[in-house]
C-alpha positions as semicolon CSV with decimal commas, in nm:
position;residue;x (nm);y (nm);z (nm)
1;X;5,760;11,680;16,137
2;X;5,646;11,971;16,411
3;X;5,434;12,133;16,141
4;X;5,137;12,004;15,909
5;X;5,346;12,068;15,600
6;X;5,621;11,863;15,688
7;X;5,423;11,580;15,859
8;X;5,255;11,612;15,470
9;X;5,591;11,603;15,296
10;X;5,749;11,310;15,538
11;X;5,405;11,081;15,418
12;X;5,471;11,162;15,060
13;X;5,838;11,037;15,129
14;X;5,737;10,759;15,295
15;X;5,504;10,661;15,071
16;X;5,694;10,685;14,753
17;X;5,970;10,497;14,913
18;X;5,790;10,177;15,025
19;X;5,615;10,163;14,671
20;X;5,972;10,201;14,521
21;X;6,098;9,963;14,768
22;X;5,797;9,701;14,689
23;X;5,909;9,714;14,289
24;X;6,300;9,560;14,396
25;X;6,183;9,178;14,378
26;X;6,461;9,155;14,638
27;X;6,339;9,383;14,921
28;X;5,998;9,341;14,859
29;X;6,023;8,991;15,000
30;X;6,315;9,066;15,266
31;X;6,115;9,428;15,401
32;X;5,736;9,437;15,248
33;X;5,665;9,040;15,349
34;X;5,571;9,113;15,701
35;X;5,223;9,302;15,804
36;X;5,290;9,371;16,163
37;X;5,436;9,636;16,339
38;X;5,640;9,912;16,118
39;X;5,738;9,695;15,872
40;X;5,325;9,625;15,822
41;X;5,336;10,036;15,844
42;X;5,583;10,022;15,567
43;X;5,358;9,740;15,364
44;X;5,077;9,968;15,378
45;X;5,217;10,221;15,246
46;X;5,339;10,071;14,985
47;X;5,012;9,957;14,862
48;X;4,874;10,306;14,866
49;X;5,151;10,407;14,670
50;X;5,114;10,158;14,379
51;X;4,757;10,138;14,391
52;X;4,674;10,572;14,430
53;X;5,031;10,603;14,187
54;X;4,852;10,921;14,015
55;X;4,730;11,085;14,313
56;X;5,065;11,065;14,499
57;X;5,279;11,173;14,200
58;X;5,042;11,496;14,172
59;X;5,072;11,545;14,581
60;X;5,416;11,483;14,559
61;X;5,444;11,743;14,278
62;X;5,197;12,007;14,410
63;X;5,413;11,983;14,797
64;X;5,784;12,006;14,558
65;X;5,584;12,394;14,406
66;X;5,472;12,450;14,731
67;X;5,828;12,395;14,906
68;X;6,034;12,581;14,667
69;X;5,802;12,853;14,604
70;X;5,553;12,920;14,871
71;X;5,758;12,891;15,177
C-alpha cells in the first residue's frame, strides 16, 4: 500500500470483496447492515462494486496485465 499501484490493486480487492460479500444473503445482513464506521466503509464499497460491476471487472483485469507483465 506504499505505492499508487498497490493502493490501486488493494481498492480493487476491497471492492470486489464487499460486493462478493453483499451477494451471501447471510453476511450481507451480519457485515453490510451497518453504515458507520468501517463496516459503512465496507457497505460502500460494496455498492460501487455491484452497481460499476463492468468498470471494476475491466480495472481489475487491466491491474492483473499490468501486475504480471509490466512490473
Amino acid at each position: 500500500v506504499y505505492s499508487l499501484d498497490g493502493l490501486l490493486v488493494f481498492g480493487l480487492l476491497l471492492v470486489c470483496t464487499c460486493a462478493y460479500l453483499r451477494k451471501v444473503p447471510r453476511l450481507r445482513t451480519w457485515l453490510l447492515s451497518e453504515r458507520r464506521g468501517i463496516w459503512g466503509v465496507c457497505h460502500k464499497a460494496a455498492v460501487i462494486g455491484t452497481r460499476l460491476h463492468v468498470a471494476v471487472s475491466m480495472s481489475c483485469l487491466l491491474m492483473a496485465f499490468y501486475v504480471l507483465v509490466g512490473k
